[in-house]
Backbone as CSV, one residue per row, in Angstrom:
resi,resn,N_x,N_y,N_z,CA_x,CA_y,CA_z,C_x,C_y,C_z
1,UNK,9.042,-18.714,2.379,8.128,-19.510,1.308,7.234,-19.811,1.311
2,UNK,6.347,-19.256,0.196,5.151,-18.987,-0.148,3.805,-19.834,0.507
3,UNK,2.697,-19.323,0.597,1.782,-20.477,0.620,1.413,-20.669,-0.778
4,UNK,1.401,-22.420,-0.421,0.978,-22.900,-1.695,-0.381,-22.817,-2.248
5,UNK,-0.585,-23.221,-3.640,-1.724,-23.494,-4.630,-1.926,-24.518,-5.075
6,UNK,-3.322,-25.024,-5.010,-3.542,-26.369,-5.201,-4.170,-26.520,-6.574
7,UNK,-3.130,-27.592,-7.585,-4.270,-27.455,-8.996,-3.810,-28.989,-9.553
8,UNK,-5.025,-29.346,-9.321,-5.382,-31.039,-9.328,-4.776,-31.328,-8.145
9,UNK,-3.583,-32.513,-8.529,-2.526,-33.301,-7.913,-1.961,-32.407,-7.176
10,UNK,-0.981,-31.407,-7.670,-0.449,-30.544,-7.608,-0.205,-29.351,-6.904
11,UNK,0.252,-29.085,-5.652,0.843,-27.904,-5.159,2.016,-27.381,-5.538
12,UNK,1.660,-25.413,-5.738,2.636,-24.674,-6.323,3.147,-23.908,-5.591
13,UNK,4.505,-23.398,-5.104,4.733,-22.653,-4.493,6.334,-22.045,-4.800
14,UNK,6.424,-21.123,-3.858,8.223,-20.645,-4.172,8.493,-21.022,-3.073
15,UNK,10.030,-20.693,-3.169,11.154,-21.032,-1.666,12.023,-20.324,-2.217
16,UNK,12.742,-19.538,-1.227,13.930,-18.553,-1.282,15.174,-19.154,0.012
17,UNK,16.710,-19.863,-0.303,16.660,-19.946,0.551,17.975,-18.166,1.098
18,UNK,18.105,-18.666,2.198,18.649,-17.197,2.929,20.304,-16.805,1.714
19,UNK,20.981,-17.943,0.717,21.883,-17.197,0.051,21.597,-17.460,-1.139
20,UNK,20.230,-17.446,-1.638,19.436,-16.684,-3.187,19.053,-15.411,-3.343
21,UNK,19.189,-15.317,-4.534,18.883,-13.334,-4.592,17.366,-13.433,-5.086
22,UNK,16.952,-14.651,-6.004,15.370,-14.694,-6.334,14.666,-15.675,-5.809
23,UNK,13.178,-15.662,-5.827,12.235,-17.394,-5.186,12.233,-17.741,-6.420
24,UNK,12.208,-19.224,-5.773,12.733,-20.179,-7.125,11.447,-21.229,-6.967
25,UNK,10.715,-21.512,-8.199,9.162,-22.165,-8.508,9.746,-23.787,-7.871
26,UNK,7.852,-23.681,-7.123,8.667,-25.595,-6.872,7.067,-26.169,-6.820
27,UNK,7.043,-26.920,-7.736,5.794,-28.147,-7.786,6.204,-29.436,-6.818
28,UNK,4.783,-29.860,-5.805,4.985,-30.813,-5.125,3.913,-31.589,-5.594
29,UNK,4.250,-32.898,-5.540,2.709,-33.596,-6.284,2.589,-34.349,-5.104
30,UNK,1.913,-35.307,-5.992,-0.050,-36.453,-4.960,1.197,-37.622,-3.716
31,UNK,2.868,-37.778,-4.511,3.780,-38.361,-3.342,4.081,-37.920,-2.463
32,UNK,4.231,-36.182,-2.215,4.700,-34.930,-2.061,6.448,-35.048,-2.395
33,UNK,6.879,-35.087,-3.501,7.971,-35.420,-4.057,8.356,-33.469,-4.520
34,UNK,9.093,-32.858,-4.330,9.693,-31.693,-4.535,10.147,-31.613,-5.941
35,UNK,9.655,-30.452,-6.907,10.292,-30.319,-7.866,10.421,-29.089,-8.910
36,UNK,11.500,-28.270,-8.437,12.062,-27.402,-9.656,10.837,-27.047,-10.717
37,UNK,10.242,-26.154,-10.980,9.859,-25.509,-11.806,9.804,-24.497,-12.486
38,UNK,11.130,-23.568,-12.407,11.458,-22.778,-13.136,12.105,-21.685,-11.532
39,UNK,13.694,-22.184,-12.144,14.835,-21.218,-11.054,15.434,-20.130,-11.784
40,UNK,14.867,-18.710,-11.112,15.733,-17.530,-12.222,17.155,-17.187,-11.903
41,UNK,18.066,-18.069,-10.957,19.022,-18.176,-11.322,19.896,-18.671,-12.042
42,UNK,19.121,-19.610,-13.341,19.635,-20.426,-14.351,19.147,-19.495,-15.442
43,UNK,18.754,-18.772,-15.357,17.836,-18.152,-16.311,18.843,-17.063,-17.304
44,UNK,20.079,-16.519,-16.251,21.048,-15.860,-17.402,22.080,-15.704,-16.386
45,UNK,23.328,-15.644,-16.608,24.543,-15.789,-15.580,24.394,-14.143,-15.113
46,UNK,24.357,-12.969,-15.011,24.376,-11.920,-14.355,22.626,-11.622,-13.645
47,UNK,22.005,-12.619,-13.856,20.571,-12.722,-13.013,19.707,-11.310,-13.724
48,UNK,19.967,-11.178,-14.496,18.921,-9.977,-15.431,17.876,-10.403,-15.941
49,UNK,17.583,-11.999,-15.985,16.498,-12.250,-16.073,15.672,-12.536,-15.432
50,UNK,14.123,-12.204,-15.291,13.436,-12.867,-13.897,11.814,-13.405,-14.116
51,UNK,11.131,-13.879,-13.520,10.340,-14.416,-13.681,9.361,-13.578,-13.702
52,UNK,8.231,-12.995,-14.352,6.790,-12.112,-14.404,5.625,-12.616,-13.614
53,UNK,5.338,-13.166,-14.082,3.822,-14.284,-13.777,4.063,-15.614,-13.691
54,UNK,3.401,-16.379,-13.110,3.474,-17.456,-13.060,1.958,-18.118,-12.692
55,UNK,1.356,-19.262,-13.393,-0.016,-19.082,-13.386,0.156,-20.870,-13.733
56,UNK,-0.232,-21.519,-13.098,-0.747,-23.389,-13.333,-2.046,-23.076,-13.871
57,UNK,-2.397,-24.082,-14.584,-3.946,-24.605,-14.939,-4.353,-25.321,-14.273
58,UNK,-5.518,-25.183,-14.468,-6.809,-25.815,-12.950,-5.649,-27.204,-13.165
59,UNK,-5.408,-27.880,-13.752,-5.235,-29.306,-13.869,-3.702,-29.845,-13.273
60,UNK,-3.495,-28.446,-13.125,-1.826,-28.748,-12.600,-0.890,-29.452,-13.307
61,UNK,-1.064,-28.812,-14.755,-0.195,-29.775,-15.852,0.266,-29.205,-16.417
62,UNK,0.641,-27.541,-16.965,0.801,-26.851,-17.488,1.179,-25.138,-16.648
63,UNK,2.008,-24.617,-16.961,2.281,-23.061,-16.055,2.288,-22.037,-17.593
64,UNK,1.435,-21.365,-16.982,1.842,-20.714,-18.147,2.485,-19.241,-17.311
65,UNK,3.924,-18.595,-17.888,4.900,-17.678,-16.685,5.269,-16.716,-17.969
66,UNK,5.644,-15.767,-17.708,6.768,-14.928,-18.082,8.180,-13.988,-18.412
67,UNK,8.536,-13.952,-18.582,10.158,-14.111,-18.830,10.497,-12.528,-19.212
68,UNK,11.250,-11.991,-17.737,11.358,-9.915,-18.685,13.438,-10.267,-18.085
69,UNK,13.442,-9.539,-19.356,14.533,-10.143,-19.827,15.501,-8.029,-19.495
70,UNK,16.636,-8.998,-19.464,17.752,-7.095,-18.922,17.363,-6.050,-18.716
71,UNK,16.517,-6.669,-17.297,16.505,-6.105,-15.914,14.751,-5.367,-16.125
72,UNK,14.321,-5.730,-17.780,13.446,-5.160,-18.120,11.846,-5.166,-17.559
73,UNK,10.994,-3.882,-17.789,9.602,-4.574,-17.339,9.124,-5.475,-18.129
74,UNK,9.240,-4.770,-19.844,8.875,-5.826,-20.747,8.615,-7.366,-19.965
75,UNK,7.490,-8.285,-21.099,7.751,-9.568,-20.908,7.138,-10.283,-21.370
76,UNK,8.025,-11.168,-21.891,7.044,-12.000,-22.675,6.153,-13.500,-22.314
77,UNK,5.055,-13.909,-22.303,4.655,-15.244,-21.313,5.103,-16.593,-22.456
78,UNK,5.301,-17.481,-21.787,5.351,-19.021,-22.477,4.401,-19.790,-21.633
79,UNK,4.364,-20.810,-22.435,3.757,-22.580,-21.482,4.879,-23.360,-21.493
80,UNK,4.153,-24.059,-19.962,5.717,-25.103,-19.920,4.547,-26.418,-19.885
81,UNK,4.618,-27.103,-20.464,4.268,-28.511,-19.848,5.063,-29.180,-19.294
82,UNK,4.266,-29.379,-17.715,5.356,-29.828,-16.756,5.879,-31.610,-17.058
83,UNK,5.027,-32.506,-17.698,5.100,-33.661,-18.243,6.770,-33.950,-19.121
84,UNK,6.622,-32.879,-20.302,7.862,-33.100,-20.602,8.693,-32.054,-20.024
85,UNK,8.766,-30.300,-19.439,9.557,-29.924,-19.425,9.865,-28.613,-20.444
86,UNK,8.927,-29.056,-21.420,8.993,-28.129,-22.704,8.382,-26.930,-22.910
87,UNK,8.850,-26.014,-23.229,8.201,-24.403,-23.142,7.895,-24.662,-24.838
88,UNK,6.491,-23.660,-24.737,6.014,-23.183,-25.978,5.236,-21.932,-25.858
89,UNK,4.395,-21.798,-27.262,3.446,-20.939,-27.587,4.041,-19.087,-26.348
90,UNK,4.975,-18.920,-27.649,5.508,-17.601,-26.941,4.303,-16.883,-27.506
91,UNK,4.256,-15.865,-26.508,3.502,-14.546,-26.661,3.957,-13.520,-25.949
92,UNK,3.891,-12.378,-26.702,4.646,-10.951,-26.597,3.667,-10.428,-25.951
93,UNK,4.228,-9.063,-25.151,3.138,-8.212,-24.597,2.528,-8.848,-24.130
94,UNK,3.165,-9.102,-23.018,2.663,-9.921,-21.775,2.775,-9.191,-20.549
95,UNK,3.369,-7.585,-20.714,3.543,-7.193,-19.281,2.790,-7.128,-18.290
96,UNK,1.385,-7.263,-18.653,0.290,-7.289,-17.905,-0.612,-8.422,-18.080
97,UNK,-0.397,-9.278,-18.719,-1.160,-10.409,-19.406,-1.669,-11.238,-18.293
98,UNK,-1.213,-11.948,-17.326,-1.943,-12.597,-15.837,-3.077,-13.545,-16.245
99,UNK,-2.782,-14.496,-17.164,-3.917,-15.298,-18.257,-4.987,-15.966,-16.971
100,UNK,-6.147,-16.069,-17.497,-7.154,-16.804,-16.608,-7.675,-17.786,-17.519
101,UNK,-7.223,-19.016,-17.097,-7.113,-20.352,-17.731,-8.883,-20.783,-18.120
102,UNK,-8.936,-21.595,-19.182,-10.207,-22.170,-19.183,-10.312,-23.346,-18.427
103,UNK,-11.645,-24.078,-18.170,-11.632,-25.196,-17.141,-10.378,-26.876,-17.366
104,UNK,-10.703,-26.729,-18.536,-9.989,-27.982,-19.156,-8.709,-27.575,-19.731
105,UNK,-8.164,-26.225,-19.362,-7.208,-25.997,-19.843,-6.037,-25.923,-21.364
106,UNK,-7.050,-25.371,-22.025,-6.820,-25.439,-23.608,-6.419,-24.242,-24.139
107,UNK,-6.359,-23.092,-23.137,-6.074,-21.512,-23.131,-6.436,-20.588,-21.984
108,UNK,-6.083,-19.905,-22.262,-6.595,-18.975,-21.808,-7.216,-17.409,-22.262
109,UNK,-7.686,-16.163,-21.617,-7.790,-14.826,-21.623,-6.462,-14.056,-20.991
110,UNK,-5.868,-12.922,-21.450,-5.309,-12.089,-21.086,-5.545,-10.865,-21.709
111,UNK,-4.540,-10.536,-20.890,-4.432,-8.707,-21.344,-2.995,-8.713,-22.470
112,UNK,-3.275,-8.031,-23.805,-1.928,-7.872,-24.527,-2.025,-6.556,-24.215
113,UNK,-0.892,-6.221,-23.989,-0.241,-4.488,-24.050,0.811,-4.328,-25.444
114,UNK,0.292,-3.554,-26.501,1.172,-3.427,-27.474,1.939,-3.105,-27.332
115,UNK,3.606,-3.881,-28.383,4.654,-3.598,-28.834,5.111,-2.022,-29.439
116,UNK,4.186,-2.084,-30.485,4.091,-0.892,-31.063,5.448,-0.058,-31.071
117,UNK,6.361,-0.101,-30.849,7.258,1.520,-30.550,7.329,2.903,-31.022
118,UNK,6.468,2.511,-32.100,5.398,4.503,-32.670,4.328,4.675,-31.484
119,UNK,4.271,3.890,-30.076,2.939,4.505,-28.985,3.932,4.918,-28.318
120,UNK,3.691,6.010,-28.017,4.747,6.951,-26.614,4.069,5.904,-25.250
121,UNK,5.533,5.408,-24.885,5.330,4.648,-23.381,3.705,5.086,-22.409
122,UNK,3.632,6.395,-22.542,2.325,6.659,-21.035,1.504,6.929,-21.817
123,UNK,1.424,6.497,-23.233,-0.178,6.518,-23.455,-0.703,4.488,-23.885
124,UNK,0.331,3.764,-23.811,0.157,2.619,-24.259,-0.997,1.653,-23.275
125,UNK,-0.687,1.535,-21.860,-2.105,0.966,-20.834,-3.208,1.494,-21.958
126,UNK,-3.696,2.667,-22.760,-4.502,3.019,-23.208,-4.607,2.210,-24.658
127,UNK,-4.010,1.260,-25.102,-4.395,0.121,-26.253,-4.001,-1.092,-25.826
128,UNK,-3.680,-1.741,-24.871,-4.168,-2.927,-24.330,-5.910,-3.485,-24.104
129,UNK,-5.773,-4.358,-24.714,-7.395,-4.787,-24.947,-6.685,-6.566,-24.435
130,UNK,-7.962,-7.298,-24.294,-7.910,-8.665,-23.834,-8.137,-9.849,-25.178
131,UNK,-7.404,-10.903,-24.903,-7.350,-11.353,-26.015,-7.366,-12.916,-25.727
132,UNK,-7.734,-14.017,-26.326,-8.147,-15.411,-26.084,-6.752,-16.414,-26.676
133,UNK,-6.099,-17.010,-25.882,-4.887,-17.871,-26.284,-5.594,-19.357,-26.819
134,UNK,-5.705,-19.939,-27.828,-5.674,-21.199,-27.369,-4.026,-21.977,-27.922
135,UNK,-3.762,-22.751,-27.024,-2.718,-23.488,-26.728,-2.252,-23.968,-28.272
136,UNK,-1.188,-23.625,-28.931,-0.681,-24.470,-29.941,-0.984,-24.134,-31.466
137,UNK,-1.714,-22.480,-31.024,-1.803,-21.466,-32.152,-0.642,-20.626,-32.209
138,UNK,-0.844,-19.572,-33.095,0.041,-18.496,-33.270,-0.454,-17.537,-32.564
139,UNK,0.267,-16.653,-31.278,0.156,-15.457,-31.109,-0.540,-14.670,-31.756
140,UNK,0.189,-14.382,-32.618,-0.531,-13.472,-33.756,-2.561,-13.270,-34.208
141,UNK,-2.127,-14.301,-34.210,-3.857,-14.512,-34.154,-4.921,-14.485,-33.664
142,UNK,-4.817,-14.144,-31.806,-5.462,-14.612,-30.694,-6.539,-13.241,-31.428
143,UNK,-7.884,-13.771,-30.809,-9.086,-13.031,-31.460,-9.062,-12.343,-30.235
144,UNK,-9.193,-10.876,-30.602,-9.487,-9.506,-29.825,-11.245,-10.041,-29.111
145,UNK,-11.208,-9.924,-27.386,-12.552,-10.175,-27.208,-12.433,-9.297,-26.933
146,UNK,-12.164,-8.165,-25.704,-12.130,-6.499,-25.774,-11.649,-5.559,-25.653
147,UNK,-11.817,-4.906,-27.336,-11.542,-3.399,-27.284,-10.422,-2.823,-26.150
148,UNK,-9.254,-1.900,-26.665,-8.456,-1.467,-25.814,-9.428,-0.346,-25.399
149,UNK,-9.643,0.534,-24.259,-10.005,1.605,-23.957,-10.129,3.070,-24.468
150,UNK,-8.979,2.972,-25.314,-8.142,4.009,-25.688,-7.168,5.083,-24.448
151,UNK,-7.552,5.486,-23.246,-7.623,5.839,-22.379,-6.166,5.767,-21.183
152,UNK,-5.129,6.077,-21.777,-3.637,5.881,-20.813,-4.231,5.583,-19.254
153,UNK,-5.413,6.325,-18.859,-5.815,6.157,-17.388,-6.301,4.940,-16.483
154,UNK,-6.757,3.854,-17.473,-7.317,2.922,-17.396,-6.038,1.403,-17.410
155,UNK,-6.188,0.378,-16.970,-5.859,-0.852,-16.952,-7.042,-1.733,-17.410
156,UNK,-6.842,-2.893,-18.167,-7.967,-3.384,-18.656,-7.751,-5.095,-18.340
157,UNK,-8.109,-6.120,-17.949,-7.913,-7.681,-17.484,-9.105,-7.952,-17.350
158,UNK,-9.116,-9.409,-17.791,-10.231,-10.258,-17.563,-10.357,-11.472,-16.718
159,UNK,-11.405,-12.060,-16.229,-11.091,-13.178,-14.796,-12.085,-14.319,-15.374
160,UNK,-12.563,-15.015,-15.592,-13.119,-15.946,-16.211,-13.921,-17.175,-15.165
161,UNK,-14.691,-17.031,-15.195,-15.139,-17.748,-13.670,-14.586,-19.650,-13.562
162,UNK,-14.937,-20.042,-12.615,-14.282,-21.743,-12.540,-15.060,-22.554,-13.524
163,UNK,-16.019,-22.516,-13.728,-17.241,-23.154,-14.595,-16.556,-23.143,-15.842
164,UNK,-15.286,-21.691,-16.707,-15.960,-21.438,-17.795,-16.824,-20.823,-18.450
165,UNK,-18.247,-20.671,-17.811,-19.193,-19.746,-18.270,-19.584,-18.054,-18.347
166,UNK,-18.508,-18.307,-17.513,-18.721,-16.366,-17.361,-17.426,-15.717,-17.585
167,UNK,-17.794,-15.112,-18.520,-16.198,-14.013,-18.560,-16.290,-12.344,-18.271
168,UNK,-15.621,-12.558,-16.956,-15.656,-10.653,-16.870,-14.795,-9.998,-17.093
169,UNK,-14.501,-8.636,-17.526,-13.756,-7.371,-17.916,-13.757,-6.944,-17.181
170,UNK,-12.549,-6.443,-16.174,-12.276,-5.613,-15.411,-12.263,-4.451,-16.008
171,UNK,-12.040,-2.804,-15.893,-11.171,-1.654,-16.365,-11.259,-0.705,-15.118
172,UNK,-10.295,-0.912,-14.356,-9.682,0.008,-13.576,-9.405,1.215,-14.090
173,UNK,-10.090,2.548,-13.339,-10.299,3.640,-13.653,-8.783,4.300,-12.141
174,UNK,-7.506,3.575,-12.965,-6.117,4.762,-11.709,-7.228,3.613,-11.110
175,UNK,-6.831,4.209,-9.420,-6.627,3.685,-7.894,-8.276,4.418,-7.528
176,UNK,-9.055,4.843,-8.490,-10.266,5.600,-8.463,-11.254,4.748,-7.912
177,UNK,-11.256,3.887,-9.216,-13.139,2.846,-9.266,-12.544,2.133,-10.513
178,UNK,-13.794,0.754,-10.088,-13.714,0.305,-11.320,-14.695,0.119,-12.038
179,UNK,-14.877,-0.487,-13.706,-16.558,-1.227,-14.150,-16.394,-2.429,-14.110
180,UNK,-17.145,-3.719,-14.108,-16.601,-4.279,-14.586,-18.082,-4.936,-15.390
181,UNK,-17.718,-5.826,-16.466,-18.957,-6.264,-17.709,-18.593,-7.802,-17.809
182,UNK,-19.897,-8.068,-17.762,-19.726,-9.414,-17.721,-20.282,-10.479,-19.093
183,UNK,-19.660,-11.584,-19.737,-20.106,-12.454,-20.819,-20.884,-13.562,-21.023
184,UNK,-21.740,-13.522,-20.833,-22.413,-15.413,-21.014,-21.786,-16.148,-21.771
185,UNK,-20.248,-17.097,-21.882,-20.093,-17.744,-23.165,-20.522,-18.191,-23.652
186,UNK,-21.936,-19.253,-23.446,-22.372,-20.165,-23.436,-23.370,-18.957,-24.822
187,UNK,-23.755,-17.814,-24.574,-24.369,-16.582,-25.402,-23.361,-15.334,-26.040
188,UNK,-22.085,-15.876,-26.522,-21.320,-14.587,-27.009,-21.532,-13.361,-27.712
189,UNK,-22.819,-13.785,-28.378,-23.543,-12.881,-29.148,-23.960,-12.175,-28.658
190,UNK,-24.244,-11.953,-27.325,-24.427,-10.658,-26.522,-23.700,-10.331,-26.188
191,UNK,-22.319,-9.962,-26.630,-21.485,-9.388,-26.149,-21.479,-9.167,-24.575
192,UNK,-20.275,-7.822,-24.234,-20.150,-7.859,-22.892,-21.814,-7.274,-22.279
193,UNK,-22.580,-7.319,-21.112,-23.292,-6.048,-20.118,-22.667,-6.052,-18.894
194,UNK,-23.303,-4.312,-18.610,-22.911,-3.798,-17.785,-23.070,-4.633,-16.290
195,UNK,-22.110,-4.584,-15.610,-22.489,-5.161,-14.276,-22.305,-4.330,-13.265
196,UNK,-21.108,-3.451,-12.998,-21.045,-2.619,-12.198,-20.425,-1.884,-13.129
197,UNK,-21.025,-0.051,-13.085,-20.269,0.994,-14.421,-20.787,2.056,-13.811
198,UNK,-20.161,3.474,-14.043,-19.786,4.362,-13.269,-20.625,4.809,-11.883
199,UNK,-19.153,4.161,-11.226,-19.422,4.293,-9.833,-18.497,4.495,-9.432
200,UNK,-18.198,5.168,-8.657,-16.971,5.966,-7.711,-16.735,4.335,-6.756
201,UNK,-16.736,3.118,-6.971,-16.474,1.949,-5.989,-15.506,1.143,-6.982
202,UNK,-15.136,-0.045,-5.919,-14.207,-1.184,-6.456,-14.906,-2.372,-6.302
203,UNK,-14.599,-3.414,-7.395,-15.520,-4.295,-7.268,-14.395,-5.571,-7.575
204,UNK,-14.592,-6.364,-6.249,-13.867,-7.828,-6.859,-15.120,-8.964,-7.145
205,UNK,-15.190,-9.461,-8.528,-16.001,-10.829,-8.680,-15.672,-11.937,-8.693
206,UNK,-16.010,-12.628,-7.397,-15.961,-14.651,-7.937,-16.904,-15.149,-8.156
207,UNK,-17.307,-16.408,-9.159,-18.251,-16.924,-9.014,-18.141,-18.505,-8.670
208,UNK,-19.002,-18.767,-7.832,-19.097,-20.474,-7.756,-20.455,-20.980,-7.055
209,UNK,-20.708,-22.033,-8.205,-21.510,-22.669,-8.082,-22.371,-21.553,-8.823
210,UNK,-23.969,-21.040,-8.459,-24.774,-20.262,-9.036,-24.718,-19.109,-8.829
211,UNK,-24.109,-18.603,-8.010,-23.361,-17.707,-7.643,-22.881,-16.634,-7.800
212,UNK,-22.300,-15.428,-8.241,-21.259,-14.390,-8.255,-21.324,-13.768,-6.857
213,UNK,-20.284,-13.585,-6.301,-19.637,-12.849,-4.820,-19.199,-11.517,-4.915
214,UNK,-19.123,-10.859,-4.977,-18.727,-9.050,-5.127,-17.964,-8.696,-3.772
215,UNK,-16.791,-8.592,-3.815,-16.368,-7.672,-2.983,-16.471,-6.091,-2.768
216,UNK,-16.790,-5.481,-2.523,-16.818,-4.110,-3.189,-17.148,-2.676,-1.865
217,UNK,-16.147,-1.867,-2.070,-16.053,-0.813,-0.745,-17.643,0.325,-1.301
218,UNK,-18.315,-0.205,-2.293,-19.679,0.365,-2.636,-20.628,0.924,-1.442
219,UNK,-20.490,2.411,-0.972,-21.339,2.685,0.487,-20.592,1.688,1.654
220,UNK,-19.480,1.745,1.588,-18.982,0.286,2.595,-17.436,1.295,2.362
221,UNK,-16.984,2.086,3.623,-15.644,2.441,3.121,-14.437,1.204,3.372
222,UNK,-14.938,0.243,4.253,-13.896,-0.908,4.947,-14.874,-1.970,3.999
223,UNK,-15.184,-2.024,2.692,-15.497,-3.237,2.152,-16.785,-3.916,2.497
224,UNK,-17.601,-4.544,1.924,-18.290,-5.704,2.450,-18.478,-7.013,1.109
225,UNK,-19.608,-7.974,1.323,-19.600,-9.228,0.631,-21.112,-9.419,0.104
226,UNK,-20.680,-9.240,-0.813,-22.186,-9.516,-1.665,-22.410,-10.502,-2.663
227,UNK,-23.351,-11.033,-3.043,-23.793,-11.990,-3.787,-25.277,-12.096,-4.546
228,UNK,-25.152,-12.349,-5.573,-26.387,-12.318,-6.481,-26.379,-13.838,-7.288
229,UNK,-27.581,-14.479,-7.843,-27.471,-15.116,-8.587,-27.489,-15.084,-9.602
230,UNK,-26.386,-16.123,-10.635,-25.978,-15.561,-12.133,-26.987,-15.282,-12.999
231,UNK,-28.275,-15.839,-12.955,-29.331,-15.038,-13.611,-30.014,-14.059,-13.612
232,UNK,-29.742,-13.170,-12.412,-30.200,-11.983,-11.597,-28.848,-10.926,-11.463
233,UNK,-27.796,-10.676,-12.291,-26.667,-10.010,-12.347,-27.334,-8.240,-11.647
234,UNK,-28.515,-8.217,-12.202,-27.976,-6.470,-11.772,-28.201,-6.437,-10.006
235,UNK,-27.787,-4.997,-9.990,-27.393,-4.463,-8.614,-28.225,-4.901,-7.650
236,UNK,-29.795,-4.762,-8.191,-31.072,-4.554,-7.100,-30.894,-5.821,-6.578
237,UNK,-30.374,-6.787,-7.008,-30.832,-8.467,-7.496,-29.510,-8.336,-5.993
238,UNK,-28.444,-7.902,-5.729,-27.467,-8.147,-4.739,-27.545,-8.029,-3.545
239,UNK,-27.245,-9.049,-3.053,-27.238,-9.092,-1.498,-26.401,-9.757,-0.560
240,UNK,-26.356,-8.470,0.751,-25.245,-8.636,1.625,-25.082,-10.091,2.131
241,UNK,-23.681,-10.551,2.521,-23.200,-11.185,2.741,-22.561,-11.159,4.010
242,UNK,-21.512,-10.913,4.262,-20.721,-9.980,5.554,-21.160,-8.547,5.181
243,UNK,-21.582,-7.749,6.457,-21.338,-6.771,6.404,-20.475,-6.032,6.162
244,UNK,-20.422,-4.213,5.600,-18.814,-3.725,6.100,-18.975,-3.315,7.477
245,UNK,-17.739,-3.278,8.436,-16.971,-3.301,9.894,-16.532,-2.036,9.705
246,UNK,-17.231,-0.870,10.537,-16.029,0.288,10.443,-15.256,-0.058,11.805
247,UNK,-14.755,-0.897,12.560,-13.803,-1.504,12.832,-11.938,-2.108,12.072
């Protein structure tokens, strides 16, 4: 059994019995009742279809999930309405999607990986881009929020702050380093601003209240936690919250 994730009044977790091959996705409501949300054992007779991602909306009313058919790495993403039990919003190219929901759950940012068969497999990561999907719309019309990098040695992904104001795009250069860009969604015309770029280090960013918190190994091999006010994102303004520990 996995640790639960709380979304709205619901808890989401996985559980696998000793005689089951795959983990089953559950929801526990406010009354304490458990309900199966997705059971991979029922998706195909030969168990060749598996669940890729499983990301509930902030209010716990919907789940964005992906299915991998015929034991493939490729996947297609859908949105499940937990009240009706109906799935909708079919989104192809979801191998690396991992959606980042808006606060009101009307859509999400995600990574789209091209399905163009003319592009060699080893070059496809360089064609991944960040898009926004609004629920109920055709995924083919999803706008591109950040273009592809053109480099197959990179991986791109979005992260939206809980308040829906700050959109971060992370560009991972293999396992070596990360570039981080920030967009103020209240002023999208300003585009993406460099937050931490061209440095031989890794960065993870989370926003709480008026601060960005940054976990990084810059000048700290065992990592340290920094923070900065959202109005002062420049690295010169970062202050240390938890220092690196040599142990």
